[in-house]
PDB file of C-alpha atoms in Angstrom:
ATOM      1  CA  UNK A   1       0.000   0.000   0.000  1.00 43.00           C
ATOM      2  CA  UNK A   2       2.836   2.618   0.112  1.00 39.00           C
ATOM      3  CA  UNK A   3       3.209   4.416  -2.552  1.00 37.00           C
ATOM      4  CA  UNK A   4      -0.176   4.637  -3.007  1.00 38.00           C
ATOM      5  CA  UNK A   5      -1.855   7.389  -5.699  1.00 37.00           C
ATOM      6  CA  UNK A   6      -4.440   9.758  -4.131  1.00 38.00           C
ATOM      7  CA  UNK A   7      -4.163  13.062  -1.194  1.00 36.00           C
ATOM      8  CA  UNK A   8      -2.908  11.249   1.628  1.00 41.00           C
ATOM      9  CA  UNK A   9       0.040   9.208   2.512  1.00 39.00           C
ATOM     10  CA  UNK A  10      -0.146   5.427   3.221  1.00 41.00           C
ATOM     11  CA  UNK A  11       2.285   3.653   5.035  1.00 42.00           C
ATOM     12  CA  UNK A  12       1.591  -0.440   5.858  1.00 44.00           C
ATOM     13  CA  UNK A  13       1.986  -0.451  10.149  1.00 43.00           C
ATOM     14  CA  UNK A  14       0.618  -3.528  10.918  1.00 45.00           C
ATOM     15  CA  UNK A  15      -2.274  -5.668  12.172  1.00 43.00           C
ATOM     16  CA  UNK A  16      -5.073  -4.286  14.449  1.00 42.00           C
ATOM     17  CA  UNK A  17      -6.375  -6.384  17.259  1.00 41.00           C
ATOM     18  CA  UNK A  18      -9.452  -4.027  18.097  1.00 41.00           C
ATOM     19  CA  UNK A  19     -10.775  -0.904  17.780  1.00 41.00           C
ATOM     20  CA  UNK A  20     -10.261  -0.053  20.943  1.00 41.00           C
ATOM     21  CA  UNK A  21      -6.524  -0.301  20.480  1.00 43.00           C
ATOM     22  CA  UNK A  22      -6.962   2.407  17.209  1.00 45.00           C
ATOM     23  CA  UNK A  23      -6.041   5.213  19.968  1.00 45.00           C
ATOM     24  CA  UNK A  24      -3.674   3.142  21.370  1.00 47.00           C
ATOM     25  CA  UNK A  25      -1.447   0.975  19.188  1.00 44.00           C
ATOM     26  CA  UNK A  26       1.630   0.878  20.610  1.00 43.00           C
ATOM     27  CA  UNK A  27       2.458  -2.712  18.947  1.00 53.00           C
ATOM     28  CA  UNK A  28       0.355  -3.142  15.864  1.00 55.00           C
ATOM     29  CA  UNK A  29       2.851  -5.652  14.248  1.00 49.00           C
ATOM     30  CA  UNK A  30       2.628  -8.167  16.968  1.00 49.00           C
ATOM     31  CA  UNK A  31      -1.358  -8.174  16.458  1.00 52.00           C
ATOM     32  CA  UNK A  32      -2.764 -10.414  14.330  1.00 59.00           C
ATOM     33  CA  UNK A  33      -6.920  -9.830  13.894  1.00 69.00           C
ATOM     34  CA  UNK A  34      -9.156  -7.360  13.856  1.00 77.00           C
ATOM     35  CA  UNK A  35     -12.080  -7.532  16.757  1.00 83.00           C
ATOM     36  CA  UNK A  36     -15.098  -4.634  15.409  1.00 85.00           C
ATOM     37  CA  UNK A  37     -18.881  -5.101  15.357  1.00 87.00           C
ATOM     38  CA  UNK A  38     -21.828  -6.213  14.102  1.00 91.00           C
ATOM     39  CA  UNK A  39     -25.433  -5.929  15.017  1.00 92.00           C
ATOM     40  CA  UNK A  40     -23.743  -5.187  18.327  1.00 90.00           C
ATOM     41  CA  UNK A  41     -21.874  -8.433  19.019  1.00 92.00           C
ATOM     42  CA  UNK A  42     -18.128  -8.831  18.401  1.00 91.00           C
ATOM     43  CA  UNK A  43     -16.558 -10.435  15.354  1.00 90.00           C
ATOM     44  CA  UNK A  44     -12.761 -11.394  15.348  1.00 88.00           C
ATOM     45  CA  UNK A  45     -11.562 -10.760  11.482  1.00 87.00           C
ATOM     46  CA  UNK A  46      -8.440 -12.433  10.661  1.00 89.00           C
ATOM     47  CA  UNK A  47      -6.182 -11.620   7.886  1.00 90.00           C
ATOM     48  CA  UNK A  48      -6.386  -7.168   8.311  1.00 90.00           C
ATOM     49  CA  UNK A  49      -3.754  -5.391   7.615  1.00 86.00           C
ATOM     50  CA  UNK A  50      -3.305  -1.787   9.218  1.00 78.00           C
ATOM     51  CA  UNK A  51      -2.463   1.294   7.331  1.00 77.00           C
ATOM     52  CA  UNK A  52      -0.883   4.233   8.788  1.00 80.00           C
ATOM     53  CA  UNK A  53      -2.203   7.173   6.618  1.00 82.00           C
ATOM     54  CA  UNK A  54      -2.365  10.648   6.269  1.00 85.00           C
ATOM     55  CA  UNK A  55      -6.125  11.162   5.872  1.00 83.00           C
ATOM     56  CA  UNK A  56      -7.355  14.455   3.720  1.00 83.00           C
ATOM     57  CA  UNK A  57     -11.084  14.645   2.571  1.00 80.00           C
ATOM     58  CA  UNK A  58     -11.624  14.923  -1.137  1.00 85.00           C
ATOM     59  CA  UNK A  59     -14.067  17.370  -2.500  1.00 84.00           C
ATOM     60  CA  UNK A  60     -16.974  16.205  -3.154  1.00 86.00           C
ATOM     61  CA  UNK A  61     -16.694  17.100  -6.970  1.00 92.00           C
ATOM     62  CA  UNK A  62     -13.686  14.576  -6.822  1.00 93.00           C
ATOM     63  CA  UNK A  63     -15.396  11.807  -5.310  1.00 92.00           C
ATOM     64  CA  UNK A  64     -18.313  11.778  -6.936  1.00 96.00           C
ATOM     65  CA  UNK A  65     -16.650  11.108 -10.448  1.00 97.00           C
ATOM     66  CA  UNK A  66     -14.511   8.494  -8.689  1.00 98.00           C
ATOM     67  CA  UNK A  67     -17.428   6.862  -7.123  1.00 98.00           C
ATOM     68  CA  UNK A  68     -19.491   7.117 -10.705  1.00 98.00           C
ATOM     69  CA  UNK A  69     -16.702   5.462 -12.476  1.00 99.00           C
ATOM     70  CA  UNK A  70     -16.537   2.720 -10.280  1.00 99.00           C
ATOM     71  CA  UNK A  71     -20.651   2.310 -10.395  1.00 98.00           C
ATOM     72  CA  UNK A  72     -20.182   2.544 -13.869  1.00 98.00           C
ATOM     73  CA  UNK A  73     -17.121   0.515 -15.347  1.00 98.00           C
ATOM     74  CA  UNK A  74     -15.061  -0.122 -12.488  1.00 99.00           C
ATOM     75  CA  UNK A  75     -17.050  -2.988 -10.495  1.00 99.00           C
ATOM     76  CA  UNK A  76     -17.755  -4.910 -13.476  1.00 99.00           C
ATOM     77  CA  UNK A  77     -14.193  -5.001 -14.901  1.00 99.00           C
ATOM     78  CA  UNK A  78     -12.740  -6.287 -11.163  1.00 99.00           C
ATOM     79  CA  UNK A  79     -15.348  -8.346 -11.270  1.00 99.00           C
ATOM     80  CA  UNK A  80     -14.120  -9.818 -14.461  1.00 99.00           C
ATOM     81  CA  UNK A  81     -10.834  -9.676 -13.709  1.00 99.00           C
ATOM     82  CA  UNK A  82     -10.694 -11.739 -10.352  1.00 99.00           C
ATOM     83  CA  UNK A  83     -13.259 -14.589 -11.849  1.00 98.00           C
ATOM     84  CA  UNK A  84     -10.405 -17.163 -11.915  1.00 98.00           C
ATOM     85  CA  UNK A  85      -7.776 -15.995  -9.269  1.00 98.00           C
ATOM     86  CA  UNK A  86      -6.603 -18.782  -7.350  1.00 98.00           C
ATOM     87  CA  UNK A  87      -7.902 -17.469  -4.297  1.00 98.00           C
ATOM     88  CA  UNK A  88     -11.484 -16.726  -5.702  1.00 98.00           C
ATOM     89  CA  UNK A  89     -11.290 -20.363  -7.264  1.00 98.00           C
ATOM     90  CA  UNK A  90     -10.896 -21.706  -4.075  1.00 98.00           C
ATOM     91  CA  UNK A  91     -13.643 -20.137  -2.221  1.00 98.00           C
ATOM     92  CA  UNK A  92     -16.416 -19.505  -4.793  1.00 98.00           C
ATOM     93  CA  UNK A  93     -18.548 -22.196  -5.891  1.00 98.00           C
ATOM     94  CA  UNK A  94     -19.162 -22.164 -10.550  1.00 98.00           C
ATOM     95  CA  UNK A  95     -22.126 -20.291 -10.529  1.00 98.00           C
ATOM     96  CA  UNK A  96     -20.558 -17.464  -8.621  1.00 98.00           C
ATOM     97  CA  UNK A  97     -17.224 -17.535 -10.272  1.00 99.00           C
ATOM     98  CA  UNK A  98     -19.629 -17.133 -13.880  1.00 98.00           C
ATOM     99  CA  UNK A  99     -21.630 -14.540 -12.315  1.00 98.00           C
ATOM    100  CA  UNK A 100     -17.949 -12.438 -11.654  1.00 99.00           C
ATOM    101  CA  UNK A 101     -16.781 -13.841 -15.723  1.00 98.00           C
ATOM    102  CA  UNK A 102     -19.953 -11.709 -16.830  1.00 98.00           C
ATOM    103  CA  UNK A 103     -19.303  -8.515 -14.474  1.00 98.00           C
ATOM    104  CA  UNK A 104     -21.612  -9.064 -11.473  1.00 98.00           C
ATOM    105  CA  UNK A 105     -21.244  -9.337  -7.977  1.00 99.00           C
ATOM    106  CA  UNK A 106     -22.693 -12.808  -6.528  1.00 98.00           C
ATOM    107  CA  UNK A 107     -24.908 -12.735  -3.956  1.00 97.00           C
ATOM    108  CA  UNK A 108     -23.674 -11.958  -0.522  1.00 97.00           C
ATOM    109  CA  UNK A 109     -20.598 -10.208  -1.613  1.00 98.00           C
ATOM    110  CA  UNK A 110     -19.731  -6.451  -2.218  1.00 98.00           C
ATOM    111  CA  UNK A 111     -16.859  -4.903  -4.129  1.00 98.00           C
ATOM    112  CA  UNK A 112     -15.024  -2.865  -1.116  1.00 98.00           C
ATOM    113  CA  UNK A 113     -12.460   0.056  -1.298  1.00 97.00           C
ATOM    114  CA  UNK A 114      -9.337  -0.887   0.998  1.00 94.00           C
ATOM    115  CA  UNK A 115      -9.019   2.890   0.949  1.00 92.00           C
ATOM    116  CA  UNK A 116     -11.870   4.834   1.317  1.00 91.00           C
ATOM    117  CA  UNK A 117     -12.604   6.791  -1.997  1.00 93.00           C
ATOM    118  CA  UNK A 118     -12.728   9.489   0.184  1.00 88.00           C
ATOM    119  CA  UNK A 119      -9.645  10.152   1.026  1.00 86.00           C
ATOM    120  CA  UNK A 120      -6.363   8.442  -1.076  1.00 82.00           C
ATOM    121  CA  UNK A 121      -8.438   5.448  -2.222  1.00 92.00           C
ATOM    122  CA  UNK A 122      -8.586   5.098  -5.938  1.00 96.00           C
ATOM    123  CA  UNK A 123     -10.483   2.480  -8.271  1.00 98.00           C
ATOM    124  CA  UNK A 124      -7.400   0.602  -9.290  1.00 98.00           C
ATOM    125  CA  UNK A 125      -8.156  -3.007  -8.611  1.00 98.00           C
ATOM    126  CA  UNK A 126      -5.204  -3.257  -6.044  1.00 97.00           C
ATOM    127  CA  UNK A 127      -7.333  -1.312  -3.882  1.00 97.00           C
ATOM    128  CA  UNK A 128     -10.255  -3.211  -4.506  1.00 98.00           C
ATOM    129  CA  UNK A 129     -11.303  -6.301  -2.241  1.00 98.00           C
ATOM    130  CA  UNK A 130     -14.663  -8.838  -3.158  1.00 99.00           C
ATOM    131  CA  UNK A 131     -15.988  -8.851   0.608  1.00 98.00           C
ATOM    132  CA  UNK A 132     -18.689 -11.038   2.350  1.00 97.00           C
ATOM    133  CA  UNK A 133     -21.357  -8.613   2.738  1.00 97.00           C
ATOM    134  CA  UNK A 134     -21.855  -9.981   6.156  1.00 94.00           C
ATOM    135  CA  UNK A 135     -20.649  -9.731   8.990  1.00 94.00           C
ATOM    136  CA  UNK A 136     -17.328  -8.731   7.088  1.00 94.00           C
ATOM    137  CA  UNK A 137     -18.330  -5.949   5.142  1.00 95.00           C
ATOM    138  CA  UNK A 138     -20.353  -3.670   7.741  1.00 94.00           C
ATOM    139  CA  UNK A 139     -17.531  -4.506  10.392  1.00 92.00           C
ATOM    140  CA  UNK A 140     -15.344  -2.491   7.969  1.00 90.00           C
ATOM    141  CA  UNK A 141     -17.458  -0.055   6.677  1.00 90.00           C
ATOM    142  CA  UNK A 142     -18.677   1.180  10.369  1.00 88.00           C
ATOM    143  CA  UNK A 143     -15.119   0.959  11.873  1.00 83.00           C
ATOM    144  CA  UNK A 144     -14.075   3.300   8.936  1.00 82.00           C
ATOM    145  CA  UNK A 145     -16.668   5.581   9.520  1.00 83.00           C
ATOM    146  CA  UNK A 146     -16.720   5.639  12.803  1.00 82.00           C
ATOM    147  CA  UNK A 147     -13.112   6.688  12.456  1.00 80.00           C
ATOM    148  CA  UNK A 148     -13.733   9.415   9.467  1.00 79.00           C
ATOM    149  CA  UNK A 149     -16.245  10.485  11.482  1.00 79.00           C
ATOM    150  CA  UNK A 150     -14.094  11.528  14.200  1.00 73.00           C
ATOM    151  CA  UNK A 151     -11.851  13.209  12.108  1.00 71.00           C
ATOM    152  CA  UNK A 152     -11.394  17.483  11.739  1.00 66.00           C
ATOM    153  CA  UNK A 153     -13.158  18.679   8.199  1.00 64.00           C
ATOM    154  CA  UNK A 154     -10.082  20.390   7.585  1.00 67.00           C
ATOM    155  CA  UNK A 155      -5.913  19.832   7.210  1.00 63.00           C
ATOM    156  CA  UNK A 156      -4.374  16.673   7.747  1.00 70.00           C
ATOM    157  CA  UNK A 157      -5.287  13.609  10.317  1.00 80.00           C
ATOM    158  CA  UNK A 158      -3.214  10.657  10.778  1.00 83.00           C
ATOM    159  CA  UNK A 159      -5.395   7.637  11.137  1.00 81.00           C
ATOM    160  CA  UNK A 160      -4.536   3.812  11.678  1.00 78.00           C
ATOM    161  CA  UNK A 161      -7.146   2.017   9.098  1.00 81.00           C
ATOM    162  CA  UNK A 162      -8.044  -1.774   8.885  1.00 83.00           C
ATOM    163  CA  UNK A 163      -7.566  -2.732   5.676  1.00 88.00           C
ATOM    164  CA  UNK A 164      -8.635  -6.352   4.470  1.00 92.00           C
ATOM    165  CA  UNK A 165      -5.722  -8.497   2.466  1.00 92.00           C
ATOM    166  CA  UNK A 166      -6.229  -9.910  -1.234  1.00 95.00           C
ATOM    167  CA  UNK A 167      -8.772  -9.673  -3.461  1.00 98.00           C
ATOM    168  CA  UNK A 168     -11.568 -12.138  -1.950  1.00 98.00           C
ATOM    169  CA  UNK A 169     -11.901 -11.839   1.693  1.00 96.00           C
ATOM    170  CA  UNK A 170     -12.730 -13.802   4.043  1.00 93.00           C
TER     171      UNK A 170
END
């Protein structure tokens, strides 16, 4: 993730063990899962990489044609493009890995930024990730808004971000 094209800077940190510990990593690399929420109860994620990154809001004029170009071309070619990865072999059953070879998302799965669109993400598929839409995908999706949330409208804001590895996850 370093390197990474967008307004912030990303560097790779680590693994988060909660979000309690977002305030307070002192050790990140010696975690190994991520422990957020859904429908109030706790879910340990394994597998979560965590970002160290210099978080600036986009204007809205900038995310906007980001987020149409993904609705519009961007989802469908990652789709495409991950249909016969070894890793989305392995977990999808046929009829899901033909519904990706045509451009869709199966059922129960979401295309997911790594980086939020909002800040540094972009729609290369590097920072794309084909997520379980549940409990996986709100676990991220509310721990990264909870953190933007948080954050001032203005300047710069260093922020430790779960991240989920590869392109299928679980």
């Amino acid at each position: 993730m370093a390197g990474t094209k967008g307004l912030g800077t990303v560097e790779k940190v680590g693994k988060l063990g909660d979000v309690a510990k977002l305030g307070k990593a002192v050790e990140l690399e010696k975690l190994d899962s991520y422990l957020g929420t859904y429908k109030g109860k706790n879910v340990l994620l394994q597998n979560v990489d965590v970002v160290k990154m210099n978080y600036i809001k986009r204007s809205n004029e900038d995310l906007l044609a980001l987020r149409r170009t993904f609705n519009n071309s961007v989802r469908r070619d990652f789709a495409k493009s991950i249909a016969n990865h070894p890793d989305v072999v392995a977990r999808l059953d046929t009829s899901q890995r033909e519904m990706l070879s045509i451009g869709r998302i199966p059922k129960d799965y979401q295309a997911h930024h790594k980086l939020p669109l909002e800040d540094s993400g972009t729609n290369d598929f590097s920072n794309l990730v084909l997520i379980k839409s549940a409990p996986e995908h709100p676990v991220f999706t509310t721990t990264q808004r909870r953190i933007s949330n948080n954050l001032s409208p203005k300047g710069e804001n260093t922020v430790l971000w779960p991240v989920p590895k590869g392109v299928i996850y679980p």
